[in-house]
Coordinates of C-alpha atoms and ligand atoms in Angstrom, one line a residue:
X9 CA 159.0 -81.1 281.1
X10 CA 161.8 -78.7 282.1
X11 CA 162.7 -77.6 285.4
X12 CA 161.2 -74.3 285.1
X13 CA 162.5 -73.4 288.5
X14 CA 165.7 -72.7 287.2
X15 CA 165.9 -70.2 285.2
X16 CA 168.3 -67.3 285.9
X17 CA 167.6 -64.5 288.3
X18 CA 166.1 -62.2 286.2
X19 CA 165.1 -64.0 283.9
X20 CA 161.8 -61.9 281.7
X21 CA 158.6 -63.7 281.4
X22 CA 156.5 -61.4 279.2
X23 CA 154.0 -61.8 276.6
X24 CA 154.1 -59.7 272.9
X25 CA 151.4 -58.2 271.0
X26 CA 152.2 -55.4 268.0
X27 CA 149.3 -52.0 268.0
X28 CA 147.9 -52.4 263.9
X29 CA 147.2 -56.1 265.5
X30 CA 145.4 -55.2 268.2
X31 CA 144.4 -51.3 268.9
X32 CA 142.0 -50.4 265.8
X33 CA 141.4 -48.0 263.5
X34 CA 145.1 -47.9 262.5
X35 CA 143.9 -45.8 259.0
X36 CA 146.9 -43.7 258.3
X37 CA 149.4 -46.3 257.5
X38 CA 150.5 -49.0 254.7
X39 CA 148.5 -52.2 255.7
X40 CA 145.3 -50.2 256.0
X41 CA 145.8 -49.7 252.7
X42 CA 147.0 -52.5 251.8
X43 CA 143.9 -54.7 253.5
X44 CA 141.6 -52.1 251.6
X45 CA 142.8 -52.3 248.4
X46 CA 140.1 -53.6 245.8
X47 CA 142.8 -57.0 244.7
X48 CA 143.1 -57.2 248.3
X49 CA 145.0 -60.3 249.3
X50 CA 144.3 -60.1 252.7
X51 CA 141.3 -62.4 254.4
X52 CA 139.7 -58.9 255.8
X53 CA 140.8 -56.0 257.3
X54 CA 141.9 -55.1 260.3
X55 CA 139.0 -52.8 261.6
X56 CA 138.7 -52.5 265.0
X57 CA 141.0 -55.2 265.8
X58 CA 140.9 -56.3 269.7
X59 CA 140.6 -52.5 270.4
X60 CA 142.8 -52.2 272.4
X61 CA 143.6 -48.4 272.0
X62 CA 140.5 -48.1 274.2
X63 CA 141.0 -50.9 276.1
X64 CA 144.7 -51.0 276.8
X65 CA 144.2 -50.8 280.8
X66 CA 142.1 -54.4 280.5
X67 CA 144.8 -55.5 278.5
X68 CA 147.9 -54.9 281.1
X69 CA 145.5 -55.8 283.8
X70 CA 144.9 -59.7 282.4
X71 CA 149.3 -59.9 281.8
X72 CA 149.3 -58.5 285.8
X73 CA 147.0 -60.8 287.0
X74 CA 149.4 -64.0 284.9
X75 CA 151.8 -62.8 287.6
X76 CA 154.1 -62.0 284.2
X77 CA 157.5 -60.3 284.4
X78 CA 157.0 -58.1 281.0
X79 CA 155.0 -56.8 278.1
X80 CA 156.4 -56.3 274.8
X81 CA 154.3 -53.9 272.4
X82 CA 154.5 -51.6 270.1
X83 CA 154.3 -47.8 268.9
X84 CA 152.2 -47.1 266.0
X85 CA 154.5 -44.6 264.2
X86 CA 151.4 -43.2 261.9
X87 CA 149.6 -42.4 264.9
X88 CA 152.8 -40.6 266.6
X89 CA 153.6 -38.9 263.5
X90 CA 150.8 -38.8 261.2
X91 CA 152.2 -36.4 258.9
X92 CA 156.2 -36.3 257.9
X93 CA 157.4 -33.6 260.6
X94 CA 154.1 -33.0 262.8
X95 CA 154.4 -35.5 265.9
X96 CA 151.1 -35.9 268.1
X97 CA 151.7 -35.0 271.2
X98 CA 148.1 -36.6 272.2
X99 CA 149.3 -39.8 270.4
X100 CA 152.9 -39.7 272.8
X101 CA 150.4 -38.8 276.1
X102 CA 148.3 -42.3 275.1
X103 CA 151.6 -44.1 275.4
X104 CA 153.2 -42.7 278.3
X105 CA 149.7 -43.4 280.2
X106 CA 150.4 -47.0 279.1
X107 CA 154.5 -47.1 280.0
X108 CA 153.7 -45.6 283.1
X109 CA 151.1 -48.3 284.3
X110 CA 152.9 -51.7 283.3
X111 CA 155.5 -49.8 285.7
X112 CA 153.2 -49.3 288.4
X113 CA 151.4 -52.5 287.8
X114 CA 155.7 -53.8 288.3
X115 CA 155.3 -55.1 284.2
X116 CA 158.5 -53.9 282.5
X117 CA 157.1 -52.7 279.0
X118 CA 159.1 -53.2 275.9
X119 CA 158.4 -51.0 273.7
X120 CA 159.0 -52.0 269.6
X121 CA 159.3 -48.6 267.3
X122 CA 158.3 -50.5 264.1
X123 CA 156.1 -53.5 263.7
X124 CA 155.2 -54.0 260.2
X125 CA 153.1 -51.0 259.5
X126 CA 154.7 -47.4 257.6
X127 CA 152.8 -44.6 258.1
X128 CA 151.3 -43.3 254.7
X129 CA 153.1 -40.3 253.8
X130 CA 156.3 -42.3 253.7
X131 CA 154.5 -45.0 252.5
X132 CA 153.8 -42.8 249.3
X133 CA 157.3 -42.0 249.3
X134 CA 158.1 -45.4 248.5
X135 CA 158.6 -46.8 252.3
X136 CA 161.7 -48.1 252.9
X137 CA 163.1 -47.8 249.5
X138 CA 163.7 -44.2 250.1
X139 CA 167.3 -43.2 250.5
X140 CA 165.9 -41.1 253.6
X141 CA 163.7 -43.7 255.5
X142 CA 166.5 -44.8 257.8
X143 CA 167.1 -41.0 258.8
X144 CA 163.8 -40.5 259.0
X145 CA 162.9 -43.4 261.0
X146 CA 165.4 -42.2 263.1
X147 CA 163.9 -39.0 263.8
X148 CA 161.0 -40.8 265.2
X149 CA 162.2 -43.3 267.1
X150 CA 164.6 -40.2 268.1
X151 CA 161.3 -38.2 269.2
X152 CA 159.4 -40.8 270.8
X153 CA 162.3 -41.8 273.3
X154 CA 162.5 -37.4 274.5
X155 CA 159.1 -38.0 275.4
X156 CA 158.7 -41.9 276.7
X157 CA 162.6 -42.9 277.1
X158 CA 162.7 -42.6 281.0
X159 CA 159.7 -44.9 281.2
X160 CA 160.8 -47.6 278.7
X161 CA 162.7 -51.0 280.4
X162 CA 163.2 -52.5 276.9
X163 CA 163.4 -51.1 273.1
X164 CA 163.4 -53.6 269.6
X165 CA 164.3 -51.0 266.7
X166 CA 162.7 -53.3 264.0
X167 CA 160.7 -56.6 264.0
X168 CA 161.7 -59.1 261.9
X169 CA 163.1 -56.3 259.3
X170 CA 163.7 -59.8 257.3
X171 CA 160.1 -60.9 256.8
X172 CA 159.1 -57.0 255.7
X173 CA 161.4 -57.2 253.5
X174 CA 160.6 -61.2 252.0
X175 CA 157.1 -61.1 251.7
X176 CA 156.9 -57.0 250.8
X177 CA 159.6 -57.2 248.3
X178 CA 160.0 -61.1 247.3
X179 CA 157.1 -62.5 247.6
X180 CA 154.3 -59.8 247.0
X181 CA 152.3 -60.6 250.1
X182 CA 152.5 -57.4 252.3
X183 CA 153.2 -54.1 251.1
X184 CA 153.9 -52.7 249.0
X185 CA 152.8 -56.2 247.7
X186 CA 156.3 -56.2 245.2
X187 CA 158.4 -59.3 243.5
X188 CA 161.9 -57.6 242.8
X189 CA 165.1 -59.0 244.3
X190 CA 167.0 -55.7 243.5
X191 CA 164.2 -53.4 245.3
X192 CA 164.4 -56.7 247.9
X193 CA 168.1 -55.6 248.3
X194 CA 167.6 -52.0 248.5
X195 CA 164.8 -52.1 251.5
X196 CA 167.5 -54.8 253.4
X197 CA 170.2 -52.3 253.3
X198 CA 168.0 -49.2 253.9
X199 CA 166.3 -51.4 257.4
X200 CA 170.1 -52.2 258.6
X201 CA 170.6 -48.6 258.6
X202 CA 167.3 -47.8 260.4
X203 CA 168.3 -50.5 262.9
X204 CA 171.7 -48.8 263.5
X205 CA 170.4 -45.2 263.2
X206 CA 167.6 -45.4 265.0
X207 CA 169.7 -47.5 267.9
X208 CA 171.9 -44.3 268.3
X209 CA 168.9 -42.1 268.6
X210 CA 167.4 -44.3 271.5
X211 CA 170.3 -44.3 273.2
X212 CA 171.0 -40.7 272.9
X213 CA 167.4 -39.7 274.8
X214 CA 166.9 -40.0 278.5
X215 CA 166.8 -43.3 280.0
X216 CA 169.2 -46.3 280.0
X217 CA 167.7 -49.3 279.0
X218 CA 168.6 -52.2 275.6
X219 CA 168.5 -51.4 272.6
X220 CA 168.1 -54.1 269.8
X221 CA 166.8 -55.4 266.6
X222 CA 163.9 -58.8 266.7
X223 CA 164.6 -61.3 263.8
X224 CA 162.5 -64.1 262.4
X225 CA 164.2 -67.2 262.4
X226 CA 163.8 -70.5 261.1
X227 CA 165.0 -74.0 262.1
X228 CA 166.1 -75.0 258.7
X229 CA 166.6 -78.6 257.9
X230 CA 168.6 -79.4 254.8
X231 CA 167.1 -82.4 252.4
X232 CA 169.7 -85.3 250.6
X233 CA 171.2 -82.5 248.1
X234 CA 169.4 -79.4 249.8
X235 CA 172.7 -78.3 251.9
X236 CA 174.1 -75.0 249.2
X237 CA 170.5 -73.7 248.8
X238 CA 169.9 -73.8 252.5
X239 CA 172.7 -71.9 253.3
X240 CA 172.1 -69.4 250.3
X241 CA 168.7 -68.9 252.1
X242 CA 170.0 -68.9 255.5
X243 CA 172.7 -66.2 254.1
X244 CA 170.0 -63.7 252.2
X245 CA 167.3 -63.8 255.3
X246 CA 168.9 -64.6 258.6
X247 CA 173.1 -64.0 258.3
X248 CA 173.0 -60.5 256.9
X249 CA 170.9 -59.3 259.7
X250 CA 172.6 -61.3 262.2
X251 CA 175.9 -59.6 261.2
X252 CA 174.1 -56.2 261.7
X253 CA 173.3 -56.4 265.0
X254 CA 176.5 -57.6 266.5
X255 CA 177.5 -55.5 269.3
X256 CA 174.2 -54.8 270.0
X257 CA 172.6 -54.8 273.9
X258 CA 170.2 -57.9 272.7
X259 CA 168.8 -60.0 269.8
X260 CA 165.6 -60.4 269.8
X261 CA 164.7 -63.9 268.4
X262 CA 161.5 -65.0 267.0
X263 CA 160.2 -68.1 265.9
X264 CA 157.7 -70.8 264.8
X265 CA 158.6 -74.3 263.6
X266 CA 160.8 -75.2 261.0
X267 CA 161.5 -75.6 257.1
X268 CA 162.8 -78.1 255.0
X269 CA 165.0 -77.1 252.2
X270 CA 166.7 -79.3 248.9
X271 CA 168.4 -78.6 246.5
X272 CA 164.8 -76.3 244.5
X273 CA 164.4 -74.6 247.6
X274 CA 161.7 -74.9 250.5
X275 CA 159.4 -78.3 250.4
X276 CA 156.3 -77.7 251.5
X277 CA 155.5 -80.2 255.1
X278 CA 153.8 -83.3 253.8
X279 CA 150.3 -84.0 254.3
X280 CA 151.1 -86.6 257.0
X281 CA 153.0 -84.1 259.3
X282 CA 151.5 -82.2 261.9
X283 CA 151.0 -78.6 260.9
X284 CA 149.4 -75.4 262.5
X285 CA 146.8 -73.2 261.6
X286 CA 149.4 -71.4 259.5
X287 CA 150.4 -74.4 257.5
X288 CA 153.2 -74.4 259.2
X289 CA 154.8 -77.5 260.7
X290 CA 154.1 -77.9 264.9
X291 CA 158.0 -78.0 265.8
X292 CA 158.1 -75.8 269.1
X293 CA 161.8 -77.1 268.8
X294 CA 162.7 -74.7 266.5
X295 CA 163.6 -72.1 269.8
X296 CA 166.2 -74.6 271.1
X297 CA 168.1 -74.4 267.8
X298 CA 167.1 -70.5 266.4
X299 CA 168.7 -69.8 269.6
X300 CA 171.8 -71.4 269.9
X301 CA 172.7 -70.4 266.0
X302 CA 171.7 -66.6 266.7
X303 CA 174.1 -66.4 270.0
X304 CA 177.1 -68.1 269.0
X305 CA 176.7 -66.3 265.2
X306 CA 176.1 -62.0 267.6
X307 CA 177.9 -63.4 270.6
X308 CA 174.6 -61.2 272.3
X309 CA 172.7 -61.6 274.7
X310 CA 169.7 -63.6 273.5
X311 CA 165.6 -62.7 274.1
X312 CA 163.1 -65.0 272.5
X313 CA 161.0 -61.8 271.8
X314 CA 158.3 -64.0 270.2
X315 CA 157.5 -67.2 269.9
X316 CA 153.8 -69.3 269.7
X317 CA 151.4 -71.4 267.7
X318 CA 148.4 -70.6 265.5
X319 CA 145.9 -73.0 266.7
X320 CA 142.1 -73.7 267.8
X321 CA 143.3 -76.0 270.0
X322 CA 144.6 -74.6 273.0
X323 CA 145.8 -77.8 274.4
X324 CA 147.9 -78.3 271.7
X325 CA 149.4 -74.6 272.9
X326 CA 150.1 -76.0 275.9
X327 CA 152.2 -78.8 274.5
X328 CA 153.4 -75.9 272.1
X329 CA 154.8 -74.2 274.7
X330 CA 156.1 -76.8 276.9
X331 CA 158.5 -78.0 274.4
X332 CA 159.5 -74.8 273.3
X333 CA 159.9 -73.5 277.0
X334 CA 161.9 -76.9 277.5
X335 CA 164.0 -75.4 274.6
X336 CA 164.8 -72.8 275.9
X337 CA 166.3 -73.6 279.3
X338 CA 168.5 -76.1 277.6
X339 CA 169.9 -73.5 276.1
X340 CA 170.4 -71.6 279.6
X341 CA 172.1 -75.0 280.8
X342 CA 174.3 -75.3 277.4
X343 CA 176.1 -72.2 278.4
X344 CA 173.3 -69.5 276.0
X345 CA 173.1 -65.9 277.5
X346 CA 169.0 -65.7 277.5
X347 CA 167.5 -63.9 279.2
X348 CA 163.8 -63.8 278.4
X349 CA 161.1 -65.7 276.6
X350 CA 158.2 -64.0 275.6
X351 CA 154.8 -65.7 274.3
X352 CA 153.2 -64.9 271.1
X353 CA 150.6 -63.1 271.8
X354 CA 148.7 -62.0 274.7
X355 CA 145.5 -61.5 272.6
X356 CA 143.9 -63.5 269.7
X357 CA 144.7 -61.0 267.3
X358 CA 144.9 -59.6 263.8
X359 CA 147.1 -61.7 261.8
X360 CA 147.9 -59.9 258.5
X361 CA 147.0 -61.5 255.6
X362 CA 145.3 -64.4 257.6
X363 CA 142.9 -61.8 259.1
X364 CA 141.3 -63.5 262.3
X365 CA 141.0 -67.2 261.8
X366 CA 144.8 -68.1 263.4
X367 CA 144.3 -68.0 267.5
X368 CA 147.7 -67.1 268.9
X369 CA 146.2 -66.0 272.0
X370 CA 146.6 -67.0 275.7
X371 CA 143.4 -64.5 275.6
X372 CA 140.3 -65.3 273.7
X373 CA 138.6 -62.6 272.7
X374 CA 135.1 -62.3 271.2
X375 CA 135.1 -60.9 267.7
X376 CA 131.4 -59.6 268.2
X377 CA 132.0 -58.4 272.0
X378 CA 135.9 -58.0 272.3
X379 CA 135.2 -59.8 275.7
X380 CA 138.6 -61.2 276.6
X381 CA 138.9 -64.4 278.2
X382 CA 141.9 -66.2 279.7
X383 CA 142.6 -69.5 278.2
X384 CA 143.9 -72.9 280.1
X385 CA 147.6 -71.6 278.5
X386 CA 147.1 -68.8 279.6
X387 CA 146.8 -69.8 283.5
X388 CA 149.6 -72.8 281.9
X389 CA 152.2 -70.2 281.1
X390 CA 151.5 -68.0 284.6
X391 CA 152.2 -71.0 286.1
X392 CA 155.5 -70.7 284.8
X393 CA 156.7 -67.7 285.8
X394 CA 155.1 -68.1 289.1
X395 CA 157.9 -70.6 289.7
X396 CA 160.1 -68.1 288.8
X397 CA 159.1 -65.4 290.5
X398 CA 161.0 -66.2 293.6
X399 CA 163.7 -65.5 291.4
X400 CA 162.9 -62.4 289.4
Ligands
BGC2 C1 154.9 -61.0 263.2 C2 153.9 -61.0 264.4 C3 152.9 -62.3 264.0 C4 153.6 -63.6 264.4 C5 152.9 -64.9 263.8 C6 155.5 -62.9 263.7 O1 156.4 -62.5 262.0 O2 156.3 -60.3 264.4 O3 153.4 -59.5 264.3 O4 151.9 -62.3 264.5 O5 154.8 -63.9 263.8 O6 152.9 -65.5 262.5

């Protein structure tokens, strides 16, 4: 295992969640509607999720008890702006309380402004296909920052716009369930514009903290003859967004595995290969690969804002995290400006179309009682963070 005591001063150890996956009762966004379609492809609806809208104090207390320096969570846009142009003071106060509590516990709050969910009122107008969507998103960011900016440590504008675009507009797996190259390209452009406008809106508000985007990245490997195809997949899925983040305060890299590409496209892992609950290859080496690629491409400081594994076997999670963190360490040894690592996820939560089956949490959440129980991997991750506590 890596010498975890040699991470640089100030390296941020954290864990991450997203509003729709943990809060529960987020009925006013496109995902809730997607889960409840009669022909829904979701394994189950999000329902009460982990009830973190009410239990956030308990969640924060767990983060604190693990000695982690940061917690990344998202603001639910549909709660803050339930109807176009109507902002909920109660929702803003709710998030403000969380942010203040995190700071009081010595936890840096890292906030994502858009993590996969779009308010129903905007979805009804075409979501991010609408030409005004970037400006509407930026307006939400401005209003939220006005009330919360002074208690933020870091901001992520949009979480994995490349996944939202690909899954929503090419694969039909996320709302709005479309498979259309032209619409996909429109949405990609809108997301890049939304990121730029949101960044300016957030920076114009109170507080002074780094603002960036988070991107889903994969270690793509070419099978013989797959080189050209790999380059085109990567260009469409990653490079266009990497370009859009050049010059940002940071880029959040989120990676889970690697994928092999042959001349026809992506190759599914074979039966002999070790896979996770998501069907991905068990491949913690993706951290080192994707962080190095993102840093070389953008020259931005990098945070791993998500990395983890969906598995029932918590020992396997420890094995995965050990190797992944070792890869993160190697990046630093090799001169990459990597500033933090956030494990996905704090809690076993709503894994989008897969429902509650995949277990990504450092903390188990009993589906009947919603009781939280930290797993051995939580203690393991805490010990890694602790080994670095002196340098924080
Ligand atoms: C997303 C998370 C998701 C995780 C695991 C990322 O694509 O940001 O919301 O739960 O991967 O699949």
